[in-house]
Amino acid sequence: MTQIKVLGPGCAKCKITYNNVLEALKQTHKEAQVEKVEDIEEMLKYNIMSTPALVIDDEIKIKGRVPLTSEIVELLKN
C-alpha cells in the first residue's frame, strides 16, 4: 500500500496540503496510508527546511509549497 506523509508544523498550508492529498486519493480511487507528521525531529529525518513537504513511499516529491490536487493526482499515477 502506498504511504503518504505530509510534513509540517500544523500551519494552514500544511492542512491544505493534507486535504489536497485526500482529494487526490478520491479522484484516483487509490488507497493509501496518509500520515500528518508534525514532530520536528521526525521532519528533520527527511532533511526538510521548508514546509509543507509531501513524501510518497519515503521519497520527497514536493517541499516548500502547497501542491495542487492535480499535481498530487499525477504523482499518484506514476
mmCIF file with all atom_site columns, C-alpha atoms in Angstrom:
data_model
loop_
_atom_site.group_PDB
_atom_site.id
_atom_site.type_symbol
_atom_site.label_atom_id
_atom_site.label_alt_id
_atom_site.label_comp_id
_atom_site.label_asym_id
_atom_site.label_entity_id
_atom_site.label_seq_id
_atom_site.pdbx_PDB_ins_code
_atom_site.Cartn_x
_atom_site.Cartn_y
_atom_site.Cartn_z
_atom_site.occupancy
_atom_site.B_iso_or_equiv
_atom_site.pdbx_formal_charge
_atom_site.auth_seq_id
_atom_site.auth_comp_id
_atom_site.auth_asym_id
_atom_site.auth_atom_id
_atom_site.pdbx_PDB_model_num
ATOM 1  C CA . MET A 1 1  ? 0.000   0.000  0.000   1.00 0.00 ? 1  MET A CA 1
ATOM 2  C CA . THR A 1 2  ? 1.188   3.499  -0.818  1.00 0.00 ? 2  THR A CA 1
ATOM 3  C CA . GLN A 1 3  ? 2.358   5.545  2.147   1.00 0.00 ? 3  GLN A CA 1
ATOM 4  C CA . ILE A 1 4  ? 1.952   9.306  2.036   1.00 0.00 ? 4  ILE A CA 1
ATOM 5  C CA . LYS A 1 5  ? 3.281   11.736 4.619   1.00 0.00 ? 5  LYS A CA 1
ATOM 6  C CA . VAL A 1 6  ? 2.570   15.446 4.857   1.00 0.00 ? 6  VAL A CA 1
ATOM 7  C CA . LEU A 1 7  ? 5.385   17.081 6.818   1.00 0.00 ? 7  LEU A CA 1
ATOM 8  C CA . GLY A 1 8  ? 4.735   20.376 8.556   1.00 0.00 ? 8  GLY A CA 1
ATOM 9  C CA . PRO A 1 9  ? 4.176   22.025 11.922  1.00 0.00 ? 9  PRO A CA 1
ATOM 10 C CA . GLY A 1 10 ? 0.389   22.189 11.548  1.00 0.00 ? 10 GLY A CA 1
ATOM 11 C CA . CYS A 1 11 ? 0.168   25.511 9.721   1.00 0.00 ? 11 CYS A CA 1
ATOM 12 C CA . ALA A 1 12 ? -2.642  26.401 7.327   1.00 0.00 ? 12 ALA A CA 1
ATOM 13 C CA . LYS A 1 13 ? -0.546  25.434 4.278   1.00 0.00 ? 13 LYS A CA 1
ATOM 14 C CA . CYS A 1 14 ? 0.132   22.029 5.784   1.00 0.00 ? 14 CYS A CA 1
ATOM 15 C CA . LYS A 1 15 ? -3.584  21.452 6.392   1.00 0.00 ? 15 LYS A CA 1
ATOM 16 C CA . ILE A 1 16 ? -4.399  22.454 2.813   1.00 0.00 ? 16 ILE A CA 1
ATOM 17 C CA . THR A 1 17 ? -1.753  20.030 1.532   1.00 0.00 ? 17 THR A CA 1
ATOM 18 C CA . TYR A 1 18 ? -3.218  17.233 3.664   1.00 0.00 ? 18 TYR A CA 1
ATOM 19 C CA . ASN A 1 19 ? -6.721  17.946 2.342   1.00 0.00 ? 19 ASN A CA 1
ATOM 20 C CA . ASN A 1 20 ? -5.404  18.056 -1.249  1.00 0.00 ? 20 ASN A CA 1
ATOM 21 C CA . VAL A 1 21 ? -3.868  14.616 -0.724  1.00 0.00 ? 21 VAL A CA 1
ATOM 22 C CA . LEU A 1 22 ? -7.201  13.234 0.469   1.00 0.00 ? 22 LEU A CA 1
ATOM 23 C CA . GLU A 1 23 ? -8.980  14.781 -2.517  1.00 0.00 ? 23 GLU A CA 1
ATOM 24 C CA . ALA A 1 24 ? -6.386  13.357 -4.940  1.00 0.00 ? 24 ALA A CA 1
ATOM 25 C CA . LEU A 1 25 ? -6.902  9.898  -3.458  1.00 0.00 ? 25 LEU A CA 1
ATOM 26 C CA . LYS A 1 26 ? -10.658 10.220 -4.005  1.00 0.00 ? 26 LYS A CA 1
ATOM 27 C CA . GLN A 1 27 ? -10.139 11.286 -7.602  1.00 0.00 ? 27 GLN A CA 1
ATOM 28 C CA . THR A 1 28 ? -7.755  8.413  -8.396  1.00 0.00 ? 28 THR A CA 1
ATOM 29 C CA . HIS A 1 29 ? -9.704  5.820  -6.370  1.00 0.00 ? 29 HIS A CA 1
ATOM 30 C CA . LYS A 1 30 ? -6.416  4.783  -4.770  1.00 0.00 ? 30 LYS A CA 1
ATOM 31 C CA . GLU A 1 31 ? -5.961  3.592  -1.244  1.00 0.00 ? 31 GLU A CA 1
ATOM 32 C CA . ALA A 1 32 ? -3.053  4.886  0.772   1.00 0.00 ? 32 ALA A CA 1
ATOM 33 C CA . GLN A 1 33 ? -1.945  5.285  4.326   1.00 0.00 ? 33 GLN A CA 1
ATOM 34 C CA . VAL A 1 34 ? -1.882  9.051  4.902   1.00 0.00 ? 34 VAL A CA 1
ATOM 35 C CA . GLU A 1 35 ? 0.019   10.464 7.857   1.00 0.00 ? 35 GLU A CA 1
ATOM 36 C CA . LYS A 1 36 ? 0.405   14.043 9.005   1.00 0.00 ? 36 LYS A CA 1
ATOM 37 C CA . VAL A 1 37 ? 3.846   14.491 10.573  1.00 0.00 ? 37 VAL A CA 1
ATOM 38 C CA . GLU A 1 38 ? 4.124   17.494 12.883  1.00 0.00 ? 38 GLU A CA 1
ATOM 39 C CA . ASP A 1 39 ? 7.031   16.289 15.032  1.00 0.00 ? 39 ASP A CA 1
ATOM 40 C CA . ILE A 1 40 ? 10.115  18.416 14.312  1.00 0.00 ? 40 ILE A CA 1
ATOM 41 C CA . GLU A 1 41 ? 12.563  15.556 14.971  1.00 0.00 ? 41 GLU A CA 1
ATOM 42 C CA . GLU A 1 42 ? 10.694  13.293 12.537  1.00 0.00 ? 42 GLU A CA 1
ATOM 43 C CA . MET A 1 43 ? 10.705  16.037 9.885   1.00 0.00 ? 43 MET A CA 1
ATOM 44 C CA . LEU A 1 44 ? 14.460  16.526 10.318  1.00 0.00 ? 44 LEU A CA 1
ATOM 45 C CA . LYS A 1 45 ? 14.988  12.892 9.319   1.00 0.00 ? 45 LYS A CA 1
ATOM 46 C CA . TYR A 1 46 ? 13.903  13.951 5.830   1.00 0.00 ? 46 TYR A CA 1
ATOM 47 C CA . ASN A 1 47 ? 16.249  16.967 5.844   1.00 0.00 ? 47 ASN A CA 1
ATOM 48 C CA . ILE A 1 48 ? 13.339  19.315 5.178   1.00 0.00 ? 48 ILE A CA 1
ATOM 49 C CA . MET A 1 49 ? 13.963  23.000 5.795   1.00 0.00 ? 49 MET A CA 1
ATOM 50 C CA . SER A 1 50 ? 10.751  24.407 4.334   1.00 0.00 ? 50 SER A CA 1
ATOM 51 C CA . THR A 1 51 ? 7.236   23.112 4.764   1.00 0.00 ? 51 THR A CA 1
ATOM 52 C CA . PRO A 1 52 ? 4.855   21.762 3.773   1.00 0.00 ? 52 PRO A CA 1
ATOM 53 C CA . ALA A 1 53 ? 6.511   18.728 2.246   1.00 0.00 ? 53 ALA A CA 1
ATOM 54 C CA . LEU A 1 54 ? 4.902   15.775 0.531   1.00 0.00 ? 54 LEU A CA 1
ATOM 55 C CA . VAL A 1 55 ? 6.550   12.374 0.880   1.00 0.00 ? 55 VAL A CA 1
ATOM 56 C CA . ILE A 1 56 ? 5.282   9.372  -1.089  1.00 0.00 ? 56 ILE A CA 1
ATOM 57 C CA . ASP A 1 57 ? 6.748   5.976  -0.238  1.00 0.00 ? 57 ASP A CA 1
ATOM 58 C CA . ASP A 1 58 ? 9.662   7.640  1.600   1.00 0.00 ? 58 ASP A CA 1
ATOM 59 C CA . GLU A 1 59 ? 10.594  9.807  -1.399  1.00 0.00 ? 59 GLU A CA 1
ATOM 60 C CA . ILE A 1 60 ? 10.284  13.588 -1.114  1.00 0.00 ? 60 ILE A CA 1
ATOM 61 C CA . LYS A 1 61 ? 8.130   14.731 -4.020  1.00 0.00 ? 61 LYS A CA 1
ATOM 62 C CA . ILE A 1 62 ? 7.330   18.355 -3.160  1.00 0.00 ? 62 ILE A CA 1
ATOM 63 C CA . LYS A 1 63 ? 8.667   20.702 -0.495  1.00 0.00 ? 63 LYS A CA 1
ATOM 64 C CA . GLY A 1 64 ? 8.215   24.322 0.461   1.00 0.00 ? 64 GLY A CA 1
ATOM 65 C CA . ARG A 1 65 ? 4.873   24.886 -1.263  1.00 0.00 ? 65 ARG A CA 1
ATOM 66 C CA . VAL A 1 66 ? 1.294   23.705 -1.383  1.00 0.00 ? 66 VAL A CA 1
ATOM 67 C CA . PRO A 1 67 ? 0.831   21.260 -4.258  1.00 0.00 ? 67 PRO A CA 1
ATOM 68 C CA . LEU A 1 68 ? -2.320  21.434 -6.332  1.00 0.00 ? 68 LEU A CA 1
ATOM 69 C CA . THR A 1 69 ? -4.640  18.450 -6.168  1.00 0.00 ? 69 THR A CA 1
ATOM 70 C CA . SER A 1 70 ? -3.963  17.840 -9.872  1.00 0.00 ? 70 SER A CA 1
ATOM 71 C CA . GLU A 1 71 ? -0.199  17.640 -9.174  1.00 0.00 ? 71 GLU A CA 1
ATOM 72 C CA . ILE A 1 72 ? -0.776  15.045 -6.477  1.00 0.00 ? 72 ILE A CA 1
ATOM 73 C CA . VAL A 1 73 ? -3.020  13.061 -8.829  1.00 0.00 ? 73 VAL A CA 1
ATOM 74 C CA . GLU A 1 74 ? -0.188  12.937 -11.364 1.00 0.00 ? 74 GLU A CA 1
ATOM 75 C CA . LEU A 1 75 ? 2.295   11.817 -8.715  1.00 0.00 ? 75 LEU A CA 1
ATOM 76 C CA . LEU A 1 76 ? -0.056  9.043  -7.640  1.00 0.00 ? 76 LEU A CA 1
ATOM 77 C CA . LYS A 1 77 ? -0.446  7.804  -11.212 1.00 0.00 ? 77 LYS A CA 1
ATOM 78 C CA . ASN A 1 78 ? 3.325   7.305  -11.587 1.00 0.00 ? 78 ASN A CA 1
#
